[in-house]
XYZ file of N, CA and C in Angstrom:
555
model
N 7.634 -0.960 29.860
C 6.619 -1.848 30.373
C 5.826 -2.415 29.199
N 5.714 -3.701 29.161
C 5.014 -4.361 28.072
C 3.671 -4.883 28.565
N 2.632 -4.583 27.804
C 1.291 -5.044 28.166
C 0.814 -5.999 27.088
N -0.045 -6.967 27.437
C -0.587 -7.853 26.403
C -1.376 -7.036 25.382
N -1.265 -7.435 24.138
C -1.977 -6.735 23.078
C -3.445 -7.113 23.087
N -4.315 -6.117 23.007
C -5.731 -6.450 22.886
C -5.988 -7.074 21.515
N -7.018 -7.892 21.446
C -7.373 -8.536 20.178
C -7.562 -7.498 19.081
N -8.114 -6.327 19.441
C -8.346 -5.280 18.454
C -7.044 -4.837 17.799
N -5.940 -4.812 18.551
C -4.652 -4.406 17.988
C -4.220 -5.366 16.902
N -4.422 -6.630 17.144
C -4.025 -7.613 16.150
C -4.915 -7.533 14.924
N -6.204 -7.273 15.125
C -7.118 -7.159 13.991
C -6.858 -5.902 13.184
N -6.523 -4.804 13.850
C -6.288 -3.546 13.136
C -5.123 -3.676 12.176
N -4.136 -4.466 12.528
C -2.966 -4.615 11.666
C -3.047 -5.783 10.721
N -4.168 -6.423 10.634
C -4.260 -7.658 9.861
C -4.507 -7.447 8.382
N -4.427 -6.220 7.902
C -4.703 -5.981 6.501
C -3.663 -5.057 5.904
N -3.174 -5.396 4.718
C -2.326 -4.528 3.911
C -0.934 -4.261 4.450
N -0.507 -4.896 5.513
C 0.782 -4.557 6.081
C 1.800 -5.657 5.861
N 3.021 -5.261 5.556
C 4.145 -6.183 5.512
C 4.996 -5.916 6.733
N 5.563 -6.939 7.307
C 6.351 -6.801 8.514
C 7.770 -7.245 8.240
N 8.734 -6.468 8.722
C 10.129 -6.813 8.517
C 10.425 -8.165 9.137
N 11.321 -8.937 8.524
C 11.655 -10.225 9.102
C 12.382 -10.034 10.427
N 12.227 -10.983 11.350
C 12.892 -10.853 12.641
C 14.389 -11.102 12.509
N 15.178 -10.643 13.495
C 16.600 -10.976 13.493
C 16.758 -12.494 13.557
N 17.927 -12.997 13.131
C 18.177 -14.441 13.140
C 17.900 -15.015 14.523
N 17.146 -16.099 14.554
C 16.861 -16.781 15.810
C 15.670 -16.235 16.576
N 15.106 -15.125 16.146
C 13.967 -14.541 16.854
C 12.676 -14.934 16.156
N 11.596 -14.963 16.896
C 10.288 -15.175 16.287
C 9.772 -13.810 15.869
N 8.826 -13.725 14.902
C 8.325 -12.410 14.503
C 7.806 -11.591 15.679
N 7.052 -12.202 16.578
C 6.504 -11.463 17.711
C 7.621 -10.986 18.629
N 8.656 -11.781 18.801
C 9.755 -11.408 19.692
C 10.685 -10.418 19.004
N 10.725 -10.426 17.679
C 11.610 -9.537 16.942
C 11.015 -8.151 16.760
N 10.271 -7.970 15.683
C 9.749 -6.655 15.315
C 8.785 -6.104 16.359
N 7.846 -6.899 16.804
C 6.853 -6.408 17.747
C 7.498 -5.993 19.065
N 8.419 -6.803 19.562
C 9.105 -6.452 20.811
C 9.874 -5.146 20.656
N 10.527 -4.976 19.510
C 11.293 -3.744 19.247
C 10.362 -2.530 19.197
N 9.216 -2.680 18.553
C 8.249 -1.583 18.455
C 7.764 -1.188 19.847
N 7.392 -2.179 20.641
C 6.886 -1.892 21.984
C 7.973 -1.309 22.884
N 9.185 -1.815 22.760
C 10.293 -1.310 23.573
C 10.630 0.139 23.219
N 10.648 0.453 21.924
C 10.968 1.823 21.480
C 9.795 2.776 21.648
N 8.581 2.236 21.758
C 7.401 3.083 21.901
C 7.036 3.826 20.630
N 7.524 3.304 19.495
C 7.264 3.975 18.222
C 7.059 2.936 17.123
N 5.995 3.129 16.360
C 5.716 2.311 15.186
C 6.099 3.138 13.967
N 7.093 2.671 13.211
C 7.547 3.366 11.997
C 6.917 2.681 10.793
N 6.065 3.428 10.084
C 5.311 2.857 8.969
C 5.704 3.545 7.671
N 6.069 2.745 6.686
C 6.375 3.263 5.361
C 5.124 3.311 4.513
N 4.793 4.501 4.028
C 3.609 4.685 3.187
C 3.979 5.451 1.929
N 3.338 5.087 0.858
C 3.421 5.849 -0.383
C 2.197 6.767 -0.383
N 2.409 8.058 -0.251
C 1.278 8.989 -0.089
C 0.812 9.569 -1.426
N 0.648 8.677 -2.419
C 0.144 9.104 -3.725
C -0.908 8.155 -4.241
N -1.618 7.508 -3.318
C -2.607 6.512 -3.742
C -3.957 6.736 -3.057
N -4.625 7.866 -3.362
C -5.939 8.085 -2.754
C -6.906 7.005 -3.238
N -7.822 6.576 -2.469
C -8.201 7.028 -1.130
C -7.452 6.293 -0.012
N -6.465 5.494 -0.363
C -5.760 4.708 0.648
C -4.743 5.543 1.414
N -3.903 6.268 0.712
C -2.878 7.070 1.379
C -2.496 8.239 0.474
N -2.734 9.437 0.966
C -2.424 10.650 0.201
C -2.320 11.804 1.192
N -1.992 12.975 0.691
C -1.993 14.173 1.528
C -3.372 14.826 1.439
N -3.868 15.305 2.576
C -5.138 16.033 2.555
C -4.895 17.476 2.133
N -5.931 18.301 2.175
C -5.812 19.691 1.727
C -4.862 20.518 2.585
N -4.491 20.016 3.765
C -3.556 20.718 4.650
C -2.154 20.135 4.565
N -1.951 19.163 3.665
C -0.649 18.542 3.501
C -0.364 17.430 4.499
N -1.378 17.011 5.246
C -1.216 15.957 6.250
C -1.575 14.598 5.649
N -0.922 13.530 6.101
C -1.272 12.192 5.617
C -2.730 11.858 5.934
N -3.423 11.267 4.959
C -4.835 10.942 5.126
C -5.165 9.733 4.259
N -6.219 9.041 4.587
C -6.682 7.910 3.800
C -6.902 6.694 4.676
N -7.435 5.640 4.075
C -7.779 4.457 4.856
C -6.556 3.751 5.436
N -5.446 3.686 4.698
C -4.237 3.072 5.242
C -3.683 3.904 6.389
N -3.755 5.219 6.261
C -3.274 6.108 7.320
C -4.127 5.896 8.572
N -5.436 5.807 8.396
C -6.319 5.554 9.537
C -6.006 4.204 10.164
N -5.735 3.205 9.339
C -5.413 1.870 9.843
C -4.141 1.893 10.697
N -3.082 2.523 10.205
C -1.830 2.511 10.974
C -1.912 3.419 12.193
N -2.712 4.477 12.121
C -2.936 5.300 13.328
C -3.626 4.477 14.408
N -4.630 3.702 13.998
C -5.332 2.850 14.957
C -4.411 1.769 15.504
N -3.595 1.194 14.650
C -2.656 0.165 15.092
C -1.694 0.744 16.132
N -1.157 1.936 15.885
C -0.248 2.573 16.850
C -0.968 2.838 18.176
N -2.219 3.319 18.094
C -3.004 3.532 19.326
C -3.192 2.225 20.081
N -3.571 1.185 19.353
C -3.805 -0.112 19.988
C -2.526 -0.679 20.609
N -1.397 -0.398 19.995
C -0.120 -0.858 20.542
C 0.376 0.038 21.677
N -0.224 1.213 21.803
C 0.219 2.158 22.827
C 1.532 2.832 22.465
N 1.746 3.041 21.162
C 3.000 3.645 20.695
C 2.722 4.918 19.909
N 3.777 5.684 19.690
C 3.717 6.825 18.778
C 3.764 6.271 17.359
N 3.251 7.037 16.414
C 3.304 6.657 15.005
C 4.248 7.598 14.290
N 5.170 7.045 13.543
C 6.007 7.855 12.655
C 5.788 7.343 11.243
N 5.202 8.199 10.409
C 4.988 7.853 9.009
C 6.221 8.260 8.224
N 6.783 7.301 7.506
C 7.938 7.534 6.650
C 7.434 7.472 5.217
N 7.507 8.598 4.513
C 7.012 8.658 3.138
C 8.037 7.987 2.224
N 7.563 7.006 1.472
C 8.424 6.231 0.585
C 7.865 6.214 -0.826
N 8.742 6.068 -1.786
C 8.331 5.821 -3.159
C 8.148 4.313 -3.312
N 7.502 3.899 -4.377
C 7.183 2.480 -4.577
C 8.415 1.595 -4.456
N 9.499 1.969 -5.125
C 10.684 1.110 -5.147
C 11.458 1.121 -3.828
N 11.136 2.040 -2.915
C 11.832 2.125 -1.630
C 11.195 1.263 -0.544
N 9.972 0.810 -0.757
C 9.218 0.160 0.321
C 9.896 -1.087 0.864
N 10.220 -2.029 0.020
C 10.799 -3.279 0.504
C 12.225 -3.053 1.030
N 13.097 -2.305 0.332
C 14.422 -2.049 0.915
C 14.348 -1.345 2.283
N 13.411 -0.424 2.460
C 13.272 0.259 3.753
C 12.849 -0.732 4.835
N 12.008 -1.659 4.473
C 11.562 -2.690 5.406
C 12.717 -3.627 5.760
N 13.423 -4.087 4.742
C 14.510 -5.040 4.971
C 15.691 -4.422 5.717
N 15.922 -3.135 5.526
C 17.044 -2.480 6.204
C 16.714 -2.057 7.628
N 15.434 -2.131 8.009
C 15.041 -1.723 9.349
C 14.721 -0.246 9.469
N 14.672 0.469 8.346
C 14.310 1.894 8.370
C 12.860 2.080 8.814
N 12.005 1.111 8.471
C 10.614 1.113 8.907
C 10.292 -0.256 9.488
N 9.247 -0.293 10.320
C 8.803 -1.555 10.917
C 7.795 -2.273 10.040
N 6.929 -1.519 9.390
C 5.923 -2.084 8.498
C 5.775 -1.182 7.280
N 5.277 -1.752 6.199
C 4.910 -0.971 5.011
C 3.491 -1.362 4.639
N 2.838 -0.477 3.940
C 1.470 -0.738 3.510
C 1.405 -0.695 1.992
N 0.520 -1.499 1.450
C 0.199 -1.509 0.025
C 1.386 -1.716 -0.896
N 1.614 -2.928 -1.207
C 2.612 -3.224 -2.221
C 2.207 -4.492 -2.936
N 2.621 -4.628 -4.209
C 2.269 -5.839 -4.940
C 3.015 -7.025 -4.343
N 2.345 -8.146 -4.266
C 2.943 -9.334 -3.677
C 3.273 -10.326 -4.779
N 4.510 -10.783 -4.790
C 4.887 -11.864 -5.688
C 5.536 -12.960 -4.856
N 5.714 -14.119 -5.457
C 6.227 -15.246 -4.673
C 7.634 -15.003 -4.162
N 8.465 -14.280 -4.896
C 9.814 -13.971 -4.413
C 9.761 -13.103 -3.171
N 8.827 -12.188 -3.134
C 8.673 -11.299 -1.984
C 8.250 -12.086 -0.746
N 7.433 -13.089 -0.938
C 6.957 -13.880 0.194
C 8.088 -14.622 0.902
N 9.203 -14.816 0.219
C 10.348 -15.456 0.862
C 11.165 -14.453 1.671
N 10.944 -13.156 1.452
C 11.780 -12.133 2.081
C 11.114 -11.416 3.243
N 9.787 -11.321 3.246
C 9.090 -10.609 4.319
C 7.891 -11.419 4.788
N 7.384 -11.064 5.948
C 6.180 -11.706 6.480
C 5.000 -10.792 6.205
N 3.881 -11.362 5.813
C 2.675 -10.582 5.567
C 1.684 -10.784 6.697
N 0.978 -9.722 7.017
C -0.113 -9.842 7.976
C -1.192 -10.700 7.335
N -1.931 -11.419 8.108
C -3.015 -12.246 7.604
C -4.335 -11.687 8.084
N -5.414 -11.693 7.360
C -5.462 -12.130 5.972
C -4.921 -11.034 5.057
N -4.397 -11.428 3.932
C -3.869 -10.469 2.968
C -4.738 -10.539 1.726
N -5.161 -9.406 1.235
C -6.098 -9.378 0.123
C -5.424 -9.237 -1.215
N -6.181 -9.440 -2.245
C -5.707 -9.254 -3.614
C -6.204 -7.905 -4.116
N -5.408 -7.278 -4.943
C -5.808 -6.026 -5.568
C -6.718 -6.351 -6.747
N -7.829 -5.684 -6.794
C -8.709 -5.825 -7.949
C -8.636 -4.516 -8.709
N -8.386 -4.623 -9.981
C -8.278 -3.448 -10.822
C -9.636 -3.178 -11.446
N -10.113 -1.964 -11.292
C -11.375 -1.559 -11.900
C -11.046 -0.705 -13.110
N -11.617 -1.059 -14.232
C -11.394 -0.309 -15.468
C -12.667 0.456 -15.772
N -12.549 1.776 -15.819
C -13.710 2.622 -16.100
C -13.675 3.041 -17.568
N -14.829 3.078 -18.180
C -14.919 3.490 -19.577
C -16.280 4.075 -19.866
N -16.447 4.511 -21.085
C -17.726 5.072 -21.494
C -18.823 4.016 -21.448
N -20.034 4.480 -21.216
C -21.191 3.585 -21.180
C -21.292 2.824 -22.501
N -21.672 1.583 -22.424
C -21.838 0.777 -23.626
C -20.616 -0.043 -23.985
N -19.466 0.293 -23.438
C -18.245 -0.479 -23.714
C -18.219 -1.654 -22.747
N -18.121 -2.852 -23.251
C -18.136 -4.041 -22.409
C -16.718 -4.584 -22.286
N -16.126 -4.356 -21.119
C -14.768 -4.815 -20.849
C -14.835 -5.886 -19.769
N -14.226 -7.015 -20.052
C -14.265 -8.118 -19.095
C -12.872 -8.492 -18.603
N -11.855 -7.909 -19.183
C -10.489 -8.231 -18.772
C -9.481 -7.505 -19.643
N -8.224 -7.717 -19.358
C -7.157 -7.034 -20.083
C -7.171 -7.276 -21.588
N -7.491 -8.470 -22.070
C -7.512 -8.663 -23.535
C -8.482 -7.715 -24.246
N -9.564 -7.311 -23.577
C -10.549 -6.407 -24.179
C -10.004 -4.991 -24.358
N -8.838 -4.714 -23.802
C -8.252 -3.373 -23.909
C -7.420 -3.202 -25.184
N -7.237 -4.273 -25.931
C -6.433 -4.204 -27.154
C -7.019 -3.164 -28.103
N -6.184 -2.264 -28.598
C -6.614 -1.226 -29.527
C -7.175 0.021 -28.855
N -7.253 0.039 -27.526
C -7.794 1.195 -26.804
C -6.674 2.043 -26.209
N -6.994 3.297 -25.931
C -6.085 4.190 -25.217
C -6.561 4.267 -23.776
N -5.645 4.057 -22.851
C -5.979 4.050 -21.431
C -5.256 5.159 -20.701
N -5.945 5.774 -19.746
C -5.341 6.780 -18.876
C -4.955 6.088 -17.577
N -3.691 6.210 -17.192
C -3.192 5.629 -15.947
C -2.587 6.733 -15.087
N -2.826 6.681 -13.757
C -2.266 7.705 -12.870
C -0.758 7.510 -12.708
N -0.002 8.521 -13.106
C 1.443 8.492 -13.127
C 2.043 8.152 -11.755
N 3.041 7.278 -11.750
C 3.803 6.992 -10.555
C 3.051 6.279 -9.450
N 1.963 5.601 -9.773
C 1.177 4.913 -8.746
C 1.392 3.405 -8.854
N 1.073 2.719 -7.774
C 1.157 1.266 -7.788
C 0.224 0.699 -8.849
N -0.938 1.336 -9.030
C -1.885 0.881 -10.042
C -1.237 0.902 -11.424
N -0.608 2.018 -11.777
C 0.038 2.121 -13.087
C 1.163 1.100 -13.210
N 1.941 0.924 -12.134
C 3.040 -0.043 -12.154
C 2.539 -1.459 -12.382
N 1.359 -1.781 -11.837
C 0.809 -3.128 -11.987
C 0.129 -3.334 -13.333
N -0.624 -2.330 -13.776
C -1.450 -2.488 -14.967
C -0.651 -2.364 -16.259
N 0.252 -1.426 -16.348
C 0.958 -1.154 -17.606
C 1.592 -2.405 -18.214
N 2.323 -3.213 -17.446
C 2.921 -4.410 -18.059
C 1.904 -5.453 -18.517
N 0.677 -5.385 -18.014
C -0.338 -6.377 -18.359
C -1.155 -6.003 -19.597
N -0.963 -4.793 -20.112
C -1.762 -4.341 -21.265
C -1.403 -5.134 -22.510
N -2.406 -5.436 -23.334
C -2.113 -6.125 -24.595
C -1.289 -5.216 -25.507
N -0.577 -5.791 -26.467
C 0.336 -5.004 -27.317
C -0.322 -3.841 -28.053
N -1.597 -3.947 -28.399
C -2.260 -2.881 -29.145
C -2.838 -1.779 -28.276
N -2.730 -1.893 -26.979
C -3.255 -0.853 -26.078
C -2.208 0.238 -25.894
N -2.679 1.466 -25.782
C -1.788 2.613 -25.579
C -2.059 3.185 -24.194
N -0.999 3.330 -23.405
C -1.126 3.902 -22.060
C -0.730 5.371 -22.094
N -1.594 6.211 -21.573
C -1.309 7.637 -21.411
C -1.237 7.873 -19.904
N -0.100 8.387 -19.436
C 0.090 8.606 -18.001
C -0.277 10.040 -17.653
N -1.252 10.190 -16.776
C -1.732 11.502 -16.342
C -1.363 11.708 -14.871
N -1.342 12.974 -14.396
C -0.838 13.270 -13.048
C -1.548 12.576 -11.888
N -2.861 12.320 -11.997
C -3.548 11.715 -10.854
C -4.834 11.023 -11.309
N -5.503 10.390 -10.351
C -6.728 9.644 -10.635
C -7.826 10.555 -11.181
N -7.953 11.747 -10.617
C -9.001 12.664 -11.061
C -8.837 13.012 -12.534
N -7.614 13.271 -12.972
C -7.395 13.592 -14.398
C -7.667 12.386 -15.283
N -7.409 11.195 -14.766
C -7.724 9.982 -15.543
C -9.236 9.878 -15.754
N -10.001 10.119 -14.690
C -11.458 10.061 -14.823
C -11.966 11.177 -15.725
N -11.393 12.373 -15.618
C -11.765 13.459 -16.511
C -11.542 13.087 -17.968
N -10.405 12.431 -18.241
C -10.094 12.050 -19.628
C -11.119 11.051 -20.165
N -11.597 10.173 -19.325
C -12.605 9.198 -19.752
C -13.939 9.889 -20.017
N -14.271 10.866 -19.181
C -15.579 11.521 -19.260
C -15.664 12.577 -20.351
N -14.549 13.071 -20.834
C -14.580 14.126 -21.868
C -14.903 13.591 -23.224
């Protein structure tokens, strides 16, 4: 049984989500959304190593703002939620192959926009660079000659590392907390 979606359902999913393209000849709403409602299950691909957006809590359960968003979306759709844990490089292939219905948090490039549909509005990632007091950093060029701590295996590290000026040194640490500790020591 299919019910009209409340406006809240559409708003809950309007941020950070990529949607698999519909089958040939189908509209997005008739393709992916119809399949989700028919199956009664929303399959969401998440990378659970990006706190506070998506990570494991102290009990090993998925937690974070993206997790809360997709839980609300599943509730609003009246479906079960199945979280599929993915690594960064698995997100788009899992979406394109139909292994998941949506993915959250991934870098957007123009080539990607030709392959998947994005929920609207879609935001830009802003990178915050933390440093000792008195250091005035206004952008990536100001990092030349500095050593930076980046959280290993995260989307942040994947995005920032290639943008560093040639004289910057990247040190990859296990998580965000250790990166902040390294700055504060």
